[in-house]
PDB file of C-alpha atoms in Angstrom:
ATOM      1  CA  MET A   1     -75.445-227.669 229.602  1.00 66.00           C
ATOM      2  CA  ASP A   2     -73.202-228.111 226.561  1.00 88.00           C
ATOM      3  CA  GLU A   3     -74.414-226.913 223.161  1.00 92.00           C
ATOM      4  CA  ILE A   4     -74.463-229.654 220.319  1.00 95.00           C
ATOM      5  CA  LEU A   5     -76.292-228.121 217.732  1.00 96.00           C
ATOM      6  CA  THR A   6     -75.617-224.428 216.581  1.00 96.00           C
ATOM      7  CA  VAL A   7     -77.470-222.387 213.826  1.00 96.00           C
ATOM      8  CA  GLN A   8     -76.761-218.635 213.194  1.00 96.00           C
ATOM      9  CA  GLY A   9     -78.326-216.530 210.278  1.00 96.00           C
ATOM     10  CA  VAL A  10     -79.040-219.681 208.150  1.00 96.00           C
ATOM     11  CA  CYS A  11     -80.625-218.725 204.872  1.00 96.00           C
ATOM     12  CA  ALA A  12     -81.219-221.125 202.423  1.00 94.00           C
ATOM     13  CA  GLY A  13     -83.732-222.566 199.661  1.00 91.00           C
ATOM     14  CA  TYR A  14     -84.164-224.102 196.191  1.00 90.00           C
ATOM     15  CA  GLY A  15     -82.636-222.157 193.544  1.00 84.00           C
ATOM     16  CA  ALA A  16     -83.760-218.915 193.382  1.00 83.00           C
ATOM     17  CA  ARG A  17     -86.851-219.568 195.974  1.00 89.00           C
ATOM     18  CA  ARG A  18     -85.850-218.772 199.575  1.00 91.00           C
ATOM     19  CA  VAL A  19     -87.309-221.067 202.131  1.00 94.00           C
ATOM     20  CA  LEU A  20     -85.284-220.280 205.146  1.00 96.00           C
ATOM     21  CA  GLU A  21     -84.628-216.676 206.477  1.00 95.00           C
ATOM     22  CA  ASP A  22     -82.247-215.825 209.030  1.00 95.00           C
ATOM     23  CA  VAL A  23     -82.743-219.050 211.241  1.00 96.00           C
ATOM     24  CA  GLY A  24     -81.106-219.201 214.530  1.00 96.00           C
ATOM     25  CA  LEU A  25     -81.336-222.187 216.880  1.00 95.00           C
ATOM     26  CA  SER A  26     -79.403-224.039 219.481  1.00 95.00           C
ATOM     27  CA  VAL A  27     -79.957-227.782 221.065  1.00 97.00           C
ATOM     28  CA  GLY A  28     -77.813-228.642 223.979  1.00 96.00           C
ATOM     29  CA  GLU A  29     -76.472-232.014 225.244  1.00 96.00           C
ATOM     30  CA  GLY A  30     -79.489-234.362 226.320  1.00 95.00           C
ATOM     31  CA  GLU A  31     -82.189-232.045 224.747  1.00 96.00           C
ATOM     32  CA  VAL A  32     -84.950-233.011 222.416  1.00 96.00           C
ATOM     33  CA  CYS A  33     -86.212-230.147 220.332  1.00 97.00           C
ATOM     34  CA  ALA A  34     -89.596-230.279 218.807  1.00 96.00           C
ATOM     35  CA  LEU A  35     -89.555-228.314 215.312  1.00 96.00           C
ATOM     36  CA  LEU A  36     -93.238-227.540 214.941  1.00 96.00           C
ATOM     37  CA  GLY A  37     -94.864-225.675 211.982  1.00 93.00           C
ATOM     38  CA  LEU A  38     -97.405-225.754 209.448  1.00 90.00           C
ATOM     39  CA  ASN A  39     -96.675-227.699 206.010  1.00 88.00           C
ATOM     40  CA  GLY A  40     -94.385-225.443 203.776  1.00 87.00           C
ATOM     41  CA  SER A  41     -92.989-223.842 206.874  1.00 91.00           C
ATOM     42  CA  GLY A  42     -89.425-224.933 206.224  1.00 92.00           C
ATOM     43  CA  LYS A  43     -89.263-227.828 208.820  1.00 93.00           C
ATOM     44  CA  SER A  44     -87.998-230.501 206.360  1.00 92.00           C
ATOM     45  CA  THR A  45     -85.699-228.015 204.550  1.00 93.00           C
ATOM     46  CA  LEU A  46     -83.999-227.104 207.667  1.00 95.00           C
ATOM     47  CA  LEU A  47     -83.640-230.545 208.700  1.00 94.00           C
ATOM     48  CA  ARG A  48     -81.783-231.334 205.267  1.00 91.00           C
ATOM     49  CA  VAL A  49     -79.728-228.061 205.525  1.00 93.00           C
ATOM     50  CA  LEU A  50     -78.492-229.261 208.590  1.00 93.00           C
ATOM     51  CA  LEU A  51     -77.446-232.617 207.151  1.00 89.00           C
ATOM     52  CA  GLY A  52     -75.786-230.981 204.210  1.00 87.00           C
ATOM     53  CA  LEU A  53     -77.993-232.293 201.628  1.00 87.00           C
ATOM     54  CA  LEU A  54     -78.776-228.675 200.843  1.00 89.00           C
ATOM     55  CA  PRO A  55     -76.653-225.996 200.717  1.00 88.00           C
ATOM     56  CA  VAL A  56     -76.482-223.192 202.893  1.00 91.00           C
ATOM     57  CA  GLN A  57     -76.654-219.618 201.200  1.00 91.00           C
ATOM     58  CA  THR A  58     -75.772-217.238 204.164  1.00 93.00           C
ATOM     59  CA  GLY A  59     -75.113-218.299 207.934  1.00 95.00           C
ATOM     60  CA  GLU A  60     -73.102-220.936 210.200  1.00 94.00           C
ATOM     61  CA  ILE A  61     -74.184-224.274 211.406  1.00 95.00           C
ATOM     62  CA  SER A  62     -71.858-225.988 213.992  1.00 93.00           C
ATOM     63  CA  VAL A  63     -72.410-229.588 215.731  1.00 93.00           C
ATOM     64  CA  CYS A  64     -70.155-229.961 218.822  1.00 91.00           C
ATOM     65  CA  GLY A  65     -68.350-226.835 217.823  1.00 88.00           C
ATOM     66  CA  GLY A  66     -67.321-228.065 214.248  1.00 85.00           C
ATOM     67  CA  ASN A  67     -68.158-226.341 211.198  1.00 84.00           C
ATOM     68  CA  MET A  68     -70.634-228.279 209.197  1.00 85.00           C
ATOM     69  CA  ARG A  69     -70.670-226.309 206.432  1.00 78.00           C
ATOM     70  CA  ARG A  70     -67.267-227.171 205.267  1.00 76.00           C
ATOM     71  CA  ALA A  71     -67.377-230.576 206.968  1.00 77.00           C
ATOM     72  CA  ALA A  72     -66.837-234.013 204.342  1.00 76.00           C
ATOM     73  CA  PRO A  73     -69.880-236.018 203.969  1.00 75.00           C
ATOM     74  CA  GLN A  74     -68.193-238.992 206.102  1.00 77.00           C
ATOM     75  CA  LYS A  75     -67.646-236.492 209.105  1.00 81.00           C
ATOM     76  CA  VAL A  76     -71.255-235.318 208.989  1.00 84.00           C
ATOM     77  CA  ALA A  77     -72.377-239.043 209.003  1.00 80.00           C
ATOM     78  CA  ARG A  78     -70.355-239.488 212.000  1.00 84.00           C
ATOM     79  CA  LEU A  79     -72.010-236.647 214.003  1.00 91.00           C
ATOM     80  CA  ALA A  80     -75.435-236.520 212.740  1.00 92.00           C
ATOM     81  CA  ALA A  81     -78.040-239.304 211.956  1.00 92.00           C
ATOM     82  CA  TYR A  82     -81.347-238.410 209.754  1.00 90.00           C
ATOM     83  CA  LEU A  83     -84.712-240.048 209.781  1.00 87.00           C
ATOM     84  CA  PRO A  84     -86.323-238.780 206.595  1.00 82.00           C
ATOM     85  CA  GLN A  85     -90.200-238.521 206.240  1.00 76.00           C
ATOM     86  CA  ARG A  86     -90.295-241.282 203.793  1.00 69.00           C
ATOM     87  CA  SER A  87     -87.296-243.536 203.666  1.00 68.00           C
ATOM     88  CA  ARG A  88     -86.874-246.343 201.093  1.00 69.00           C
ATOM     89  CA  ALA A  89     -85.553-249.719 202.551  1.00 70.00           C
ATOM     90  CA  ASP A  90     -84.842-253.078 200.660  1.00 78.00           C
ATOM     91  CA  ASP A  91     -87.945-255.013 201.233  1.00 83.00           C
ATOM     92  CA  GLY A  92     -85.582-257.956 200.587  1.00 88.00           C
ATOM     93  CA  MET A  93     -83.241-257.003 203.764  1.00 93.00           C
ATOM     94  CA  THR A  94     -83.790-258.049 207.097  1.00 95.00           C
ATOM     95  CA  ALA A  95     -84.352-255.459 209.983  1.00 95.00           C
ATOM     96  CA  LEU A  96     -80.664-256.471 211.304  1.00 96.00           C
ATOM     97  CA  GLU A  97     -79.059-255.834 207.935  1.00 94.00           C
ATOM     98  CA  ILE A  98     -80.902-252.466 207.530  1.00 94.00           C
ATOM     99  CA  VAL A  99     -79.586-251.567 211.098  1.00 95.00           C
ATOM    100  CA  LEU A 100     -76.194-252.522 210.347  1.00 94.00           C
ATOM    101  CA  MET A 101     -76.027-250.168 207.669  1.00 90.00           C
ATOM    102  CA  GLY A 102     -75.803-247.305 210.337  1.00 89.00           C
ATOM    103  CA  ALA A 103     -72.297-248.746 210.818  1.00 88.00           C
ATOM    104  CA  ASN A 104     -71.137-247.569 207.286  1.00 84.00           C
ATOM    105  CA  ALA A 105     -69.877-244.314 208.489  1.00 75.00           C
ATOM    106  CA  VAL A 106     -67.032-245.921 210.050  1.00 71.00           C
ATOM    107  CA  THR A 107     -66.936-249.157 208.214  1.00 71.00           C
ATOM    108  CA  PRO A 108     -65.314-249.300 204.814  1.00 64.00           C
ATOM    109  CA  LEU A 109     -67.782-250.496 202.296  1.00 65.00           C
ATOM    110  CA  ILE A 110     -65.334-253.657 201.344  1.00 68.00           C
ATOM    111  CA  MET A 111     -65.067-254.731 205.210  1.00 76.00           C
ATOM    112  CA  PRO A 112     -67.458-257.303 206.750  1.00 86.00           C
ATOM    113  CA  TYR A 113     -69.207-255.977 209.860  1.00 88.00           C
ATOM    114  CA  SER A 114     -67.760-257.358 213.015  1.00 90.00           C
ATOM    115  CA  ALA A 115     -69.375-259.458 215.600  1.00 93.00           C
ATOM    116  CA  VAL A 116     -69.306-256.311 218.020  1.00 94.00           C
ATOM    117  CA  GLN A 117     -71.178-254.271 215.491  1.00 93.00           C
ATOM    118  CA  ARG A 118     -73.646-257.036 214.929  1.00 94.00           C
ATOM    119  CA  GLU A 119     -74.252-257.188 218.551  1.00 95.00           C
ATOM    120  CA  LYS A 120     -74.569-253.287 218.806  1.00 95.00           C
ATOM    121  CA  ALA A 121     -77.207-253.417 216.131  1.00 96.00           C
ATOM    122  CA  ARG A 122     -79.265-256.081 217.847  1.00 96.00           C
ATOM    123  CA  MET A 123     -79.038-253.973 220.825  1.00 94.00           C
ATOM    124  CA  CYS A 124     -80.088-251.003 218.894  1.00 94.00           C
ATOM    125  CA  LEU A 125     -83.357-252.788 217.674  1.00 95.00           C
ATOM    126  CA  GLU A 126     -83.809-254.040 221.542  1.00 94.00           C
ATOM    127  CA  ARG A 127     -83.992-250.522 222.336  1.00 89.00           C
ATOM    128  CA  MET A 128     -86.475-249.370 219.995  1.00 87.00           C
ATOM    129  CA  GLY A 129     -88.630-252.196 221.074  1.00 87.00           C
ATOM    130  CA  ALA A 130     -87.870-254.076 217.474  1.00 91.00           C
ATOM    131  CA  GLY A 131     -85.556-256.726 218.591  1.00 93.00           C
ATOM    132  CA  GLU A 132     -88.203-259.589 217.697  1.00 94.00           C
ATOM    133  CA  TRP A 133     -87.954-258.415 214.212  1.00 93.00           C
ATOM    134  CA  ALA A 134     -84.227-258.700 213.833  1.00 95.00           C
ATOM    135  CA  ASP A 135     -84.448-261.609 211.272  1.00 95.00           C
ATOM    136  CA  ARG A 136     -87.447-260.403 209.572  1.00 95.00           C
ATOM    137  CA  ARG A 137     -87.666-258.975 206.231  1.00 95.00           C
ATOM    138  CA  MET A 138     -88.737-255.276 205.654  1.00 92.00           C
ATOM    139  CA  GLY A 139     -91.243-256.110 203.497  1.00 91.00           C
ATOM    140  CA  GLU A 140     -92.837-258.448 206.147  1.00 93.00           C
ATOM    141  CA  LEU A 141     -93.097-255.248 208.459  1.00 91.00           C
ATOM    142  CA  SER A 142     -95.666-252.564 209.050  1.00 87.00           C
ATOM    143  CA  GLN A 143     -95.005-248.924 208.097  1.00 82.00           C
ATOM    144  CA  GLY A 144     -94.764-248.156 211.961  1.00 82.00           C
ATOM    145  CA  GLN A 145     -92.557-251.472 212.491  1.00 87.00           C
ATOM    146  CA  ARG A 146     -90.199-250.083 209.664  1.00 87.00           C
ATOM    147  CA  GLN A 147     -89.852-246.569 211.481  1.00 85.00           C
ATOM    148  CA  SER A 148     -88.818-248.458 214.511  1.00 87.00           C
ATOM    149  CA  VAL A 149     -86.157-250.172 212.565  1.00 91.00           C
ATOM    150  CA  LEU A 150     -85.128-247.160 210.784  1.00 90.00           C
ATOM    151  CA  LEU A 151     -84.635-245.051 214.005  1.00 89.00           C
ATOM    152  CA  ALA A 152     -82.638-248.223 215.294  1.00 92.00           C
ATOM    153  CA  ARG A 153     -80.486-247.700 212.206  1.00 92.00           C
ATOM    154  CA  ALA A 154     -79.964-243.908 213.103  1.00 90.00           C
ATOM    155  CA  LEU A 155     -79.024-244.903 216.591  1.00 90.00           C
ATOM    156  CA  MET A 156     -76.421-247.379 215.163  1.00 92.00           C
ATOM    157  CA  GLN A 157     -74.552-244.352 214.092  1.00 90.00           C
ATOM    158  CA  SER A 158     -73.884-243.293 217.382  1.00 90.00           C
ATOM    159  CA  PRO A 159     -74.456-239.669 216.344  1.00 92.00           C
ATOM    160  CA  LYS A 160     -74.062-236.797 218.538  1.00 94.00           C
ATOM    161  CA  LEU A 161     -77.247-235.095 216.925  1.00 96.00           C
ATOM    162  CA  LEU A 162     -80.459-237.123 215.591  1.00 95.00           C
ATOM    163  CA  LEU A 163     -82.290-235.272 213.072  1.00 95.00           C
ATOM    164  CA  LEU A 164     -86.003-236.764 212.779  1.00 94.00           C
ATOM    165  CA  ASP A 165     -88.385-235.609 210.362  1.00 92.00           C
ATOM    166  CA  GLU A 166     -92.130-236.487 211.490  1.00 87.00           C
ATOM    167  CA  PRO A 167     -90.913-239.995 213.102  1.00 82.00           C
ATOM    168  CA  ASP A 168     -94.358-240.611 214.600  1.00 77.00           C
ATOM    169  CA  ALA A 169     -96.295-239.911 211.242  1.00 74.00           C
ATOM    170  CA  ALA A 170     -96.740-243.829 210.642  1.00 69.00           C
ATOM    171  CA  LEU A 171     -97.449-244.692 214.504  1.00 74.00           C
ATOM    172  CA  ASP A 172    -100.728-244.791 216.187  1.00 76.00           C
ATOM    173  CA  LEU A 173    -100.797-242.575 219.455  1.00 77.00           C
ATOM    174  CA  PRO A 174     -99.747-244.784 222.001  1.00 80.00           C
ATOM    175  CA  ARG A 175     -96.795-245.884 220.031  1.00 79.00           C
ATOM    176  CA  ARG A 176     -95.965-241.924 218.981  1.00 83.00           C
ATOM    177  CA  TRP A 177     -95.743-241.377 222.815  1.00 85.00           C
ATOM    178  CA  GLN A 178     -93.674-244.467 223.492  1.00 84.00           C
ATOM    179  CA  MET A 179     -91.355-243.480 220.455  1.00 83.00           C
ATOM    180  CA  LEU A 180     -90.689-240.056 221.602  1.00 88.00           C
ATOM    181  CA  ARG A 181     -90.062-240.980 225.420  1.00 90.00           C
ATOM    182  CA  THR A 182     -87.612-243.699 223.906  1.00 88.00           C
ATOM    183  CA  VAL A 183     -85.820-240.920 222.136  1.00 90.00           C
ATOM    184  CA  SER A 184     -85.833-238.791 224.913  1.00 93.00           C
ATOM    185  CA  ALA A 185     -84.351-241.316 227.135  1.00 92.00           C
ATOM    186  CA  LEU A 186     -81.519-242.343 224.639  1.00 90.00           C
ATOM    187  CA  VAL A 187     -80.734-238.839 224.053  1.00 94.00           C
ATOM    188  CA  LYS A 188     -80.276-238.357 227.744  1.00 94.00           C
ATOM    189  CA  GLU A 189     -78.449-241.615 228.290  1.00 91.00           C
ATOM    190  CA  GLU A 190     -76.047-240.999 225.156  1.00 90.00           C
ATOM    191  CA  ARG A 191     -75.414-237.298 225.917  1.00 94.00           C
ATOM    192  CA  CYS A 192     -76.521-236.157 222.416  1.00 95.00           C
ATOM    193  CA  ALA A 193     -79.306-234.074 221.238  1.00 97.00           C
ATOM    194  CA  ALA A 194     -82.264-234.646 218.765  1.00 97.00           C
ATOM    195  CA  LEU A 195     -84.059-231.988 216.586  1.00 97.00           C
ATOM    196  CA  CYS A 196     -87.409-233.754 215.809  1.00 96.00           C
ATOM    197  CA  ALA A 197     -89.917-232.341 213.279  1.00 95.00           C
ATOM    198  CA  LEU A 198     -93.566-232.942 214.796  1.00 92.00           C
ATOM    199  CA  HIS A 199     -97.099-231.774 213.672  1.00 87.00           C
ATOM    200  CA  ASP A 200     -98.694-233.010 217.202  1.00 88.00           C
ATOM    201  CA  ALA A 201     -98.128-229.754 219.329  1.00 90.00           C
ATOM    202  CA  SER A 202     -99.460-231.578 222.371  1.00 90.00           C
ATOM    203  CA  LEU A 203     -97.212-234.336 221.914  1.00 89.00           C
ATOM    204  CA  ALA A 204     -94.308-232.161 221.638  1.00 92.00           C
ATOM    205  CA  LEU A 205     -95.108-229.968 224.518  1.00 91.00           C
ATOM    206  CA  SER A 206     -95.799-233.109 226.774  1.00 90.00           C
ATOM    207  CA  VAL A 207     -92.289-235.197 225.712  1.00 91.00           C
ATOM    208  CA  CYS A 208     -89.874-232.656 224.378  1.00 94.00           C
ATOM    209  CA  ASP A 209     -87.600-230.631 226.431  1.00 96.00           C
ATOM    210  CA  SER A 210     -88.090-227.604 223.943  1.00 96.00           C
ATOM    211  CA  VAL A 211     -90.425-226.304 221.269  1.00 96.00           C
ATOM    212  CA  ALA A 212     -89.190-224.209 218.237  1.00 97.00           C
ATOM    213  CA  VAL A 213     -91.983-222.803 215.794  1.00 96.00           C
ATOM    214  CA  LEU A 214     -91.083-222.309 212.290  1.00 95.00           C
ATOM    215  CA  SER A 215     -93.342-219.976 210.313  1.00 94.00           C
ATOM    216  CA  GLY A 216     -92.514-218.334 206.925  1.00 91.00           C
ATOM    217  CA  GLY A 217     -89.121-220.028 207.109  1.00 93.00           C
ATOM    218  CA  ARG A 218     -88.177-218.251 210.470  1.00 94.00           C
ATOM    219  CA  ILE A 219     -87.991-219.309 214.115  1.00 96.00           C
ATOM    220  CA  VAL A 220     -90.962-217.044 215.539  1.00 95.00           C
ATOM    221  CA  CYS A 221     -91.349-218.714 218.954  1.00 94.00           C
ATOM    222  CA  ARG A 222     -88.877-221.014 221.387  1.00 94.00           C
ATOM    223  CA  LEU A 223     -90.050-222.251 224.320  1.00 93.00           C
ATOM    224  CA  ASP A 224     -88.092-224.320 226.987  1.00 91.00           C
ATOM    225  CA  MET A 225     -90.134-226.515 229.018  1.00 79.00           C
ATOM    226  CA  ALA A 226     -87.725-226.972 231.814  1.00 64.00           C
ATOM    227  CA  ARG A 227     -87.869-223.288 232.383  1.00 48.00           C
ATOM    228  CA  ALA A 228     -91.433-222.861 231.417  1.00 49.00           C
TER     229      ALA A 228
END
């Protein structure tokens, strides 16, 4: 299995406050890795560091062999897609318009979206079970429905790496399972990888391919479900 994400000896934090200490992690092609840990353990910080939103103090990060520490923001956007815990989306925009924003990494802002891109956006919505909401405004959708649209936007980027920060937080239990199983199927189909911060250990152990546990800013346990 080819490695998509490789993290080696990463330390990072906020100013003088160190949050991550010597983090090492790898996620391979077709793999969904759950990142588990208590609040404050560093899960969200690690995802932000991987996306370049927070600087690395020491250590190395690579995606598909490319050094992410030195990558331009546009290149990062082509390789990695991020779904934060709380994402602000314009309530006046339709779900389709939100998903089309995922094409901005490869489409100059002054250029209109192509017919092919619009069709792809609708397909991303369909794959998330959100196709019927394409023309509805975001302000009309429930929090769970909005989360599905935002995940469709992430898929629109055609990333090699999906970084998901508690994507199930606004969903009820059946939709949590459905959402993670959909992500798992897409990751294998698209031959990419996903690192997904979760709180529900039973869900992670049941659906994900591997689990990494963060405690005190360090990876203290790694379990490969395929070999367990």
